[in-house]
Amino acid sequence: VRLIVRGGIIVTEAGQVTADILCVDGRIAALLDPAERVKVDEVVAAHGRLVFPGFIDPHVHSRDPGAPDKEDFAHSSLAALCGGVTCVLEMPNATPAVADAETFRDRRDYLSARAWVDFGLWGLSLGTANIDKLEELFSAGAVAVKLFWGYALHKETKSLVYNIGDMPSEELLMPPSNGEVLATFAEVARLGGLIGVHCEDKSVLDVATADLGRPISSYNDFLRARPAVAEASAIALAASLSYATKCRFHVMHVASAAGAAVVRIARDNGVPISAETCPHYLTLADTDYDAIGSLMKVYPPIRSGEDQAALWARIADGTITSVGSDHGPHTLKEKRSGLASAPAGVAGVETFVPLLIDAMCRGKLSPQQLAALASTNTARMYGLHPRKGTIRPGADADLVIVEPERNHTIRADKLHSVSPVTPFDGRTLTGIPVASILRGVVVMEDGQPMGSRRGEFLAANHSLDAPQALKTQGGSADRRDRMTEGAASLA
Ligand code: DOR
Ligand code: ZN
């Protein structure tokens, strides 16, 4: 099957060029001069629009199986599709948690039967409890392993415990010790894998909560009970473990100026560290609490306007190299139950791309940076490049067509999740993903699915891509590499 995308402005991390994209049997076959005429079965007109490599959301908690009232994968992957994402990386903390290869394969098959977009799958690290399973998880194709450090998990289900005080301590699985995490990092390094860590130090949170001396009753209390130093100190400790072991370490959802500064310092000193942030940290601040309420409760918390500005600056200076939604859906009833007792988490897989496009249209990001942050760097880091994350011959024909001029308003009741709850309800955005192509087939137009479900599982290949992934984090020499690659892809 031959499809051509005509007249669009192709955006890669390296630059922009107007060219036609010929897709044959699901892959990109050639970039053609728009004057050239070729025989095709289908034409997609993209004149005056931007064409991005398919966007990847690397941080999605679909609760499936586990909590069907909050979300399931059929809905989250449809929401992803409608919001301009063509690939999601699913987190391992559904029930049962993906802590060994057998569960990994079961989950892979289960999600494959429900996927509207392509997907990769995370494994779960439980410290030494499953350190002997990390090899089989990476062999099975895990994009990375996740360590919920500082989080208590439920002993049986390995699900996250959002409010520790609400649960009897004998049901809790406490976070692994520093020594266990060191051993885990050493093992991930040996395997050439990647570990993604939720960085908040539980002991710092415990002291801060005790210092507060009363139940959380305002957003300011909430921030005092979860100070930025909990994040920064956990990153610093993990960075030293990463330095010692050479383990590739990705900081999930950096939310504070202090945390991002530690990432920068570590990287400048040779730690193989990288960092993610999320649209909610880039677009909301504590001052929004009065209007939004506990719907914006998330761990780590959304902080001040200065923290938000620092995160933008850390994107600009290359410290933060990937953005994920941390899609963490809960029911409206749960989210409305008050700041102290509401579960933490913000659903965001469907608003992920629109919020980033809006930021681009406001001049916070260049189109090239958007391509890098939400596609190319992400694909590289998680071992999916060059199949995903790039527009060049041989890559999967995953493309998202963006119309930068059109305004639209986010409406919770129009979202496709099981529980369509968002802190962004009513927000008007500029620019919109108008169509998506997944492996050469138009699968989304104007926010609606086209045709039938056709998402597939993707196994990560870290052995091929590990050196690449590190390269994207560097300075000017690496930039030259990327430019060359970009130029080659447009040749
Ligand atoms: O607030 C959060 N909720 N933070 C996380 O890291 C996980 C997420 C969830 O799964 O709901
Ligand atoms: Zn997390």
Coordinates of C-alpha atoms and ligand atoms in Angstrom, one line a residue:
V1 CA 0.0 0.0 0.0
R2 CA 1.4 3.4 -1.0
L3 CA 0.4 6.6 0.8
I4 CA 1.8 10.0 0.3
V5 CA 1.7 13.0 2.6
R6 CA 1.8 16.0 0.3
G7 CA 3.2 19.5 0.8
G8 CA 3.7 19.5 4.6
I9 CA 6.6 21.1 6.4
I10 CA 8.5 18.2 7.8
V11 CA 9.9 18.8 11.3
T12 CA 12.7 16.8 12.8
E13 CA 15.0 17.6 15.7
A14 CA 17.5 18.9 13.1
G15 CA 15.4 21.3 11.1
Q16 CA 12.4 21.8 8.8
V17 CA 12.0 21.0 5.1
T18 CA 9.1 21.1 2.8
A19 CA 8.8 17.7 1.1
D20 CA 6.4 14.9 0.3
I21 CA 6.6 11.7 2.4
L22 CA 6.1 8.5 0.5
C23 CA 5.0 5.6 2.7
V24 CA 5.1 2.1 1.4
D25 CA 3.7 -0.9 3.3
G26 CA 3.8 0.9 6.6
R27 CA 7.3 2.4 6.4
I28 CA 8.7 5.6 5.1
A29 CA 10.1 4.9 1.6
A30 CA 11.3 8.3 0.5
L31 CA 11.1 12.0 1.0
L32 CA 10.3 13.6 -2.4
D33 CA 10.5 16.9 -4.0
P34 CA 6.9 18.2 -4.1
A35 CA 7.2 18.6 -7.9
E36 CA 7.8 14.9 -8.3
R37 CA 4.8 12.8 -9.3
V38 CA 4.4 9.2 -8.1
K39 CA 1.7 6.6 -8.3
V40 CA 0.0 6.1 -4.9
D41 CA -3.2 4.6 -3.4
E42 CA -3.9 7.5 -1.0
V43 CA -3.0 11.1 -0.8
V44 CA -3.0 13.1 2.5
A45 CA -2.8 16.8 1.9
A46 CA -0.7 18.6 4.5
H47 CA 0.0 22.0 2.8
G48 CA 0.8 24.7 5.2
R49 CA 0.9 22.2 8.1
L50 CA 3.7 20.8 10.2
V51 CA 4.4 17.1 10.0
F52 CA 6.1 15.6 13.1
P53 CA 7.5 12.1 13.7
G54 CA 4.8 10.2 15.6
F55 CA 4.6 11.5 19.2
I56 CA 5.5 9.1 22.0
D57 CA 4.1 9.4 25.5
P58 CA 6.6 7.4 27.6
H59 CA 4.7 7.6 30.9
V60 CA 1.2 6.1 30.9
H61 CA -0.5 4.3 33.8
S62 CA -3.5 2.6 32.3
R63 CA -4.6 0.7 35.4
D64 CA -5.3 -2.4 33.3
P65 CA -6.0 -4.9 34.7
G66 CA -6.7 -3.5 38.1
A67 CA -8.9 -0.4 38.3
P68 CA -11.5 -0.4 35.5
D69 CA -13.4 2.5 37.1
K70 CA -10.3 4.7 36.7
E71 CA -9.1 3.6 33.3
D72 CA -8.3 0.7 30.9
F73 CA -6.0 0.3 28.0
A74 CA -8.7 0.3 25.3
H75 CA -9.7 3.8 26.5
S76 CA -6.2 5.2 27.3
S77 CA -4.8 4.1 24.0
L78 CA -7.8 5.6 22.2
A79 CA -7.4 8.8 24.1
A80 CA -3.7 8.8 23.1
L81 CA -4.7 8.3 19.5
C82 CA -7.3 11.1 19.5
G83 CA -4.7 13.4 21.2
G84 CA -2.0 13.0 18.5
V85 CA 0.1 10.3 20.1
T86 CA 1.1 7.3 18.0
C87 CA 3.0 5.3 20.6
V88 CA 2.7 5.0 24.4
L89 CA 5.0 3.3 26.9
E90 CA 2.8 1.6 29.5
M91 CA 3.9 1.6 33.1
P92 CA 4.2 -1.7 35.0
N93 CA 2.1 -1.0 38.1
A94 CA -1.2 -2.6 37.0
T95 CA -2.4 -5.9 38.7
P96 CA -0.4 -8.0 38.8
A97 CA 2.6 -5.8 38.5
V98 CA 5.1 -6.5 35.7
A99 CA 8.0 -7.7 37.8
D100 CA 9.0 -10.8 35.8
A101 CA 9.0 -11.9 32.2
E102 CA 6.1 -14.2 32.4
T103 CA 3.9 -11.4 33.6
F104 CA 5.5 -9.1 31.0
R105 CA 4.5 -11.5 28.2
D106 CA 0.9 -11.9 29.6
R107 CA 0.6 -8.1 29.8
R108 CA 2.0 -7.7 26.3
D109 CA -0.6 -10.0 24.8
Y110 CA -3.4 -8.6 26.9
L111 CA -2.6 -5.0 25.9
S112 CA -2.0 -6.0 22.3
A113 CA -5.7 -7.0 22.1
R114 CA -6.7 -3.5 23.2
A115 CA -4.2 -1.1 21.6
W116 CA -5.2 1.8 19.4
V117 CA -1.6 3.0 19.2
D118 CA 1.7 1.1 19.2
F119 CA 3.1 0.5 22.7
G120 CA 6.1 -0.5 24.6
L121 CA 6.0 -1.9 28.1
W122 CA 7.9 -1.0 31.3
G123 CA 9.1 -3.6 33.9
L124 CA 8.9 -3.0 37.6
S125 CA 12.0 -3.0 39.9
L126 CA 11.3 -4.0 43.5
G127 CA 14.9 -3.7 44.6
T128 CA 16.5 -7.0 45.5
A129 CA 13.1 -8.7 45.6
N130 CA 13.2 -9.1 41.8
I131 CA 16.8 -8.2 40.9
D132 CA 17.2 -11.6 39.3
K133 CA 14.3 -10.9 37.0
L134 CA 15.6 -7.7 35.4
E135 CA 17.6 -9.6 32.8
E136 CA 14.6 -11.6 31.6
L137 CA 12.5 -8.4 31.6
F138 CA 15.0 -6.6 29.3
S139 CA 15.3 -9.8 27.1
A140 CA 11.5 -9.7 26.8
G141 CA 11.7 -6.2 25.4
A142 CA 11.1 -3.9 28.4
V143 CA 11.7 -0.3 27.4
A144 CA 13.1 0.3 30.9
V145 CA 12.5 -0.7 34.5
K146 CA 10.7 1.6 36.9
L147 CA 11.6 2.2 40.5
F148 CA 9.0 3.9 42.6
W149 CA 11.5 5.2 45.1
G150 CA 10.1 6.8 48.2
Y151 CA 6.7 5.3 47.4
A152 CA 5.1 2.7 49.5
L153 CA 3.6 -0.1 47.4
H154 CA 0.8 -2.4 48.5
K155 CA 2.4 -5.7 49.5
E156 CA 0.0 -7.9 47.6
T157 CA -0.8 -6.0 44.4
K158 CA 2.3 -3.8 44.2
S159 CA 0.0 -0.9 43.5
L160 CA 1.0 2.6 44.7
V161 CA -0.2 3.7 48.0
Y162 CA -1.0 7.4 47.6
N163 CA -1.6 8.4 51.2
I164 CA 0.4 6.2 53.5
G165 CA -1.5 7.2 56.6
D166 CA -4.6 5.6 55.2
M167 CA -3.3 2.1 55.1
P168 CA -2.1 -0.3 57.9
S169 CA 1.7 -0.5 57.8
E170 CA 1.7 -4.3 57.6
E171 CA 0.1 -4.1 54.2
L172 CA 2.9 -1.8 52.9
L173 CA 6.0 -2.6 51.0
M174 CA 8.5 0.1 51.9
P175 CA 10.9 1.5 49.3
P176 CA 14.2 -0.4 48.9
S177 CA 17.3 0.7 50.8
N178 CA 20.1 2.7 49.2
G179 CA 22.2 -0.5 49.2
E180 CA 19.5 -2.4 47.3
V181 CA 19.1 0.4 44.8
L182 CA 22.9 0.4 44.3
A183 CA 22.8 -3.3 43.5
T184 CA 19.8 -2.7 41.2
F185 CA 21.7 0.0 39.3
A186 CA 24.7 -2.3 39.0
E187 CA 22.5 -5.0 37.5
V188 CA 20.8 -2.6 35.1
A189 CA 24.2 -1.3 34.0
R190 CA 25.4 -4.9 33.4
L191 CA 22.4 -5.5 31.2
G192 CA 22.8 -2.2 29.2
G193 CA 19.3 -1.3 30.3
L194 CA 17.7 1.9 31.6
I195 CA 16.2 2.6 35.0
G196 CA 13.5 5.2 35.4
V197 CA 13.1 6.4 38.9
H198 CA 10.3 8.2 40.8
C199 CA 12.6 10.4 42.9
E200 CA 11.1 11.6 46.3
D201 CA 12.9 10.6 49.5
K202 CA 10.4 9.0 51.8
S203 CA 12.3 9.9 55.0
V204 CA 12.4 13.6 53.9
L205 CA 8.7 13.5 53.3
D206 CA 8.1 11.8 56.7
V207 CA 10.0 14.5 58.5
A208 CA 8.3 17.3 56.6
T209 CA 4.9 15.8 57.2
A210 CA 5.7 15.5 60.9
D211 CA 7.0 19.1 61.0
L212 CA 3.7 20.3 59.6
G213 CA 2.1 18.9 62.7
R214 CA -1.4 18.9 61.4
P215 CA -3.4 17.3 58.6
I216 CA -3.0 18.9 55.2
S217 CA -5.7 21.5 54.8
S218 CA -4.3 23.9 52.1
Y219 CA -2.2 23.6 49.1
N220 CA 0.6 25.4 51.0
D221 CA 0.4 22.6 53.6
F222 CA 0.6 20.0 50.8
L223 CA 3.8 21.7 49.5
R224 CA 5.3 21.9 52.9
A225 CA 4.7 18.2 53.5
R226 CA 6.4 17.4 50.1
P227 CA 9.2 19.8 49.8
A228 CA 11.4 20.1 46.7
V229 CA 14.4 18.9 48.7
A230 CA 12.8 15.4 48.9
E231 CA 13.1 15.3 45.1
A232 CA 16.5 17.0 44.8
S233 CA 18.1 14.8 47.5
A234 CA 16.7 11.6 46.0
I235 CA 18.0 12.6 42.6
A236 CA 21.4 13.4 44.1
L237 CA 21.7 10.1 45.8
A238 CA 20.6 8.1 42.8
A239 CA 23.0 10.1 40.6
S240 CA 25.9 9.0 42.8
L241 CA 24.8 5.4 42.5
S242 CA 24.5 5.9 38.7
Y243 CA 28.0 7.5 38.7
A244 CA 29.4 4.5 40.6
T245 CA 27.8 1.9 38.4
K246 CA 27.6 3.7 35.0
C247 CA 23.9 2.7 35.0
R248 CA 21.7 4.8 32.7
F249 CA 19.4 6.6 35.0
H250 CA 16.3 8.6 33.9
V251 CA 14.6 10.9 36.4
M252 CA 10.9 10.6 35.9
H253 CA 8.7 13.7 36.1
V254 CA 11.1 16.3 37.5
A255 CA 8.9 19.0 39.1
S256 CA 11.2 21.4 40.9
A257 CA 14.0 23.9 40.1
A258 CA 16.1 22.2 42.8
G259 CA 15.6 18.8 41.3
A260 CA 16.4 19.9 37.8
A261 CA 19.5 21.7 39.0
V262 CA 20.8 18.5 40.6
V263 CA 20.3 16.7 37.2
R264 CA 22.3 19.4 35.5
I265 CA 25.2 19.2 38.0
A266 CA 25.3 15.4 37.8
R267 CA 25.3 15.4 34.0
D268 CA 28.0 18.0 33.9
N269 CA 30.1 15.7 36.0
G270 CA 29.7 12.6 33.8
V271 CA 26.7 10.9 35.4
P272 CA 24.7 9.0 32.7
I273 CA 21.6 10.8 33.8
S274 CA 18.6 12.2 31.8
A275 CA 15.4 13.7 32.9
E276 CA 11.7 13.9 32.0
T277 CA 9.1 16.5 32.9
C278 CA 5.4 16.6 32.3
P279 CA 3.0 19.2 30.8
H280 CA 1.3 19.8 34.1
Y281 CA 4.6 21.0 35.6
L282 CA 5.1 23.2 32.6
T283 CA 1.7 24.8 32.5
L284 CA 0.3 24.9 36.1
A285 CA 1.5 26.4 39.4
D286 CA 0.4 26.5 43.0
T287 CA -1.5 29.7 42.2
D288 CA -3.9 27.6 40.1
Y289 CA -5.1 25.6 43.1
D290 CA -7.9 28.0 44.0
A291 CA -9.5 27.5 40.6
I292 CA -8.7 23.8 40.0
G293 CA -8.6 22.3 43.5
S294 CA -7.6 18.7 44.3
L295 CA -7.8 17.7 40.6
M296 CA -4.3 19.0 40.4
K297 CA -2.9 16.8 43.2
V298 CA 0.0 14.8 41.9
Y299 CA 3.3 13.4 43.2
P300 CA 5.7 15.1 43.0
P301 CA 3.5 18.2 43.4
I302 CA 3.0 21.1 41.0
R303 CA 5.0 23.9 42.7
S304 CA 5.6 27.7 42.2
G305 CA 5.8 29.8 39.1
E306 CA 9.6 30.0 39.6
D307 CA 9.8 26.2 39.5
Q308 CA 7.8 26.2 36.3
A309 CA 10.1 28.8 34.8
A310 CA 13.2 26.8 35.8
L311 CA 11.8 23.7 34.1
W312 CA 11.4 25.6 30.9
A313 CA 14.9 26.9 31.2
R314 CA 16.1 23.3 31.8
I315 CA 14.4 22.3 28.6
A316 CA 16.1 25.1 26.8
D317 CA 19.5 24.2 28.1
G318 CA 19.1 20.5 27.3
T319 CA 18.9 19.1 30.8
I320 CA 15.4 17.8 30.4
T321 CA 15.4 15.7 27.2
S322 CA 12.0 14.0 27.2
V323 CA 8.4 14.9 28.2
G324 CA 5.8 12.4 29.3
S325 CA 2.2 12.9 30.5
D326 CA 2.4 10.6 33.6
H327 CA -1.2 9.7 32.7
G328 CA -2.5 8.9 36.2
P329 CA -6.3 8.6 36.0
H330 CA -8.6 8.4 39.0
T331 CA -12.4 8.8 39.2
L332 CA -13.8 12.3 39.6
K333 CA -15.2 11.3 43.0
E334 CA -11.8 10.2 44.2
K335 CA -10.1 13.4 42.8
R336 CA -12.8 15.6 44.4
S337 CA -12.4 14.0 47.9
G338 CA -10.2 16.7 49.2
L339 CA -6.5 17.5 49.1
A340 CA -5.5 15.2 52.0
S341 CA -7.3 12.1 50.9
A342 CA -7.5 12.4 47.1
P343 CA -5.2 10.0 45.3
A344 CA -2.3 11.7 43.5
G345 CA -2.3 11.6 39.7
V346 CA -3.3 13.7 36.7
A347 CA -4.8 12.1 33.6
G348 CA -3.0 13.6 30.6
V349 CA -2.4 11.2 27.7
E350 CA -4.9 13.0 25.5
T351 CA -3.9 16.6 26.4
F352 CA -0.2 15.8 26.2
V353 CA 0.5 16.8 22.6
P354 CA -2.1 19.7 22.5
L355 CA -0.4 21.3 25.5
L356 CA 3.0 21.0 24.0
I357 CA 1.9 22.3 20.6
D358 CA 0.3 25.3 22.4
A359 CA 3.6 25.9 24.1
M360 CA 5.3 25.8 20.7
C361 CA 2.8 28.3 19.3
R362 CA 3.5 30.6 22.3
G363 CA 7.2 30.4 21.5
K364 CA 8.2 28.3 24.5
L365 CA 9.6 25.6 22.3
S366 CA 10.7 25.5 18.7
P367 CA 9.1 22.8 16.4
Q368 CA 12.5 21.0 16.4
Q369 CA 12.6 20.9 20.2
L370 CA 9.1 19.6 20.3
A371 CA 10.1 16.8 17.8
A372 CA 13.1 16.0 20.0
L373 CA 11.3 16.1 23.4
A374 CA 8.2 14.2 22.5
S375 CA 9.5 11.8 19.9
T376 CA 13.1 11.5 18.8
N377 CA 14.9 11.6 22.2
T378 CA 12.3 9.5 23.7
A379 CA 12.6 6.8 21.1
R380 CA 16.4 6.8 21.4
M381 CA 16.4 6.6 25.1
Y382 CA 13.9 3.7 25.4
G383 CA 15.5 1.6 22.6
L384 CA 12.9 2.2 19.9
H385 CA 15.0 4.3 17.5
P386 CA 15.3 4.3 14.5
R387 CA 12.1 2.4 14.0
K388 CA 10.3 5.2 15.9
G389 CA 11.1 8.8 16.5
T390 CA 12.3 9.8 13.1
I391 CA 11.2 10.7 9.6
R392 CA 13.6 8.9 7.3
P393 CA 13.5 6.0 4.9
G394 CA 13.1 2.7 6.7
A395 CA 11.4 4.1 9.8
D396 CA 7.8 3.2 10.7
A397 CA 5.5 5.7 8.9
D398 CA 4.2 7.2 12.1
L399 CA 3.4 10.9 11.4
V400 CA 1.4 13.6 13.1
I401 CA 0.1 16.5 11.2
V402 CA -0.3 19.7 13.1
E403 CA -2.3 22.8 12.3
P404 CA -0.6 25.6 14.2
E405 CA -3.2 28.3 13.5
R406 CA -6.4 26.7 14.9
N407 CA -7.6 27.4 18.5
H408 CA -9.6 24.8 20.5
T409 CA -10.7 24.4 24.0
I410 CA -10.1 21.3 26.2
R411 CA -13.4 19.8 27.4
A412 CA -13.2 17.1 30.0
D413 CA -16.5 15.5 28.7
K414 CA -14.9 15.2 25.2
L415 CA -11.9 13.2 26.4
H416 CA -11.8 9.4 25.7
S417 CA -10.6 8.1 29.0
V418 CA -12.9 5.9 31.2
S419 CA -12.8 8.7 33.8
P420 CA -12.5 11.9 31.8
V421 CA -11.1 14.1 34.5
T422 CA -8.6 16.9 33.7
P423 CA -7.2 19.9 35.5
F424 CA -7.2 21.6 32.0
D425 CA -11.0 21.6 31.5
G426 CA -11.9 24.9 29.7
R427 CA -8.3 25.8 28.7
T428 CA -8.1 27.3 25.2
L429 CA -5.1 26.2 23.2
T430 CA -3.5 27.3 20.0
G431 CA -2.5 24.6 17.5
I432 CA -3.9 21.1 17.2
P433 CA -2.9 17.7 15.9
V434 CA -5.4 17.3 13.0
A435 CA -4.4 13.9 11.7
S436 CA -2.2 10.9 12.6
I437 CA -0.7 8.2 10.5
L438 CA 0.3 4.9 12.2
R439 CA 2.5 2.6 10.1
G440 CA 1.3 4.1 6.9
V441 CA -2.4 4.2 7.7
V442 CA -4.5 7.3 8.6
V443 CA -5.8 6.4 12.1
M444 CA -6.9 9.8 13.4
E445 CA -8.6 12.8 12.0
D446 CA -9.8 15.9 13.9
G447 CA -9.5 14.1 17.2
Q448 CA -11.5 11.1 16.2
P449 CA -10.3 7.5 15.4
M450 CA -10.4 6.4 11.8
G451 CA -10.9 2.8 10.9
S452 CA -10.2 0.0 13.4
R453 CA -7.8 -0.5 16.2
R454 CA -4.3 -1.4 15.0
G455 CA -1.8 -0.8 17.7
E456 CA 1.1 -3.3 18.1
F457 CA 3.6 -4.2 20.8
L458 CA 7.2 -2.9 20.4
A459 CA 10.1 -4.6 21.9
A460 CA 12.9 -2.3 23.0
N461 CA 16.4 -2.9 21.6
H462 CA 18.8 -1.4 24.1
S463 CA 21.9 -3.2 22.9
L464 CA 21.7 -1.4 19.6
D465 CA 20.6 1.9 21.0
A466 CA 22.4 2.5 24.3
P467 CA 25.3 4.5 22.9
Q468 CA 22.9 6.6 20.9
A469 CA 20.8 7.4 23.9
L470 CA 23.7 8.7 25.8
K471 CA 24.8 10.8 22.8
T472 CA 21.6 12.8 22.7
Q473 CA 22.3 14.2 26.2
G474 CA 25.5 15.9 25.3
G475 CA 26.8 19.2 24.1
S476 CA 27.9 20.6 20.8
A477 CA 29.7 17.5 19.4
D478 CA 26.5 15.5 19.8
R479 CA 24.6 18.2 18.3
R480 CA 26.7 17.9 15.2
D481 CA 25.9 14.2 15.1
R482 CA 22.3 14.9 15.2
M483 CA 22.5 17.5 12.5
T484 CA 24.3 15.0 10.3
E485 CA 21.7 12.4 11.0
G486 CA 18.9 14.9 10.3
A487 CA 20.5 16.0 7.1
A488 CA 20.9 12.3 6.0
S489 CA 17.3 11.6 6.8
L490 CA 16.2 14.5 4.6
A491 CA 18.6 13.5 1.7
Ligands
DOR1 O1 0.8 11.4 41.4 C1 1.2 10.4 40.9 N1 0.4 9.4 40.4 N2 2.5 10.2 40.7 C2 3.0 9.0 40.2 O2 4.2 8.9 40.2 C3 2.1 7.9 39.8 C4 0.8 8.4 39.6 C5 -0.3 7.4 39.5 O3 0.0 6.2 39.1 O4 -1.4 7.7 39.7
ZN2 ZN 6.3 8.7 39.5

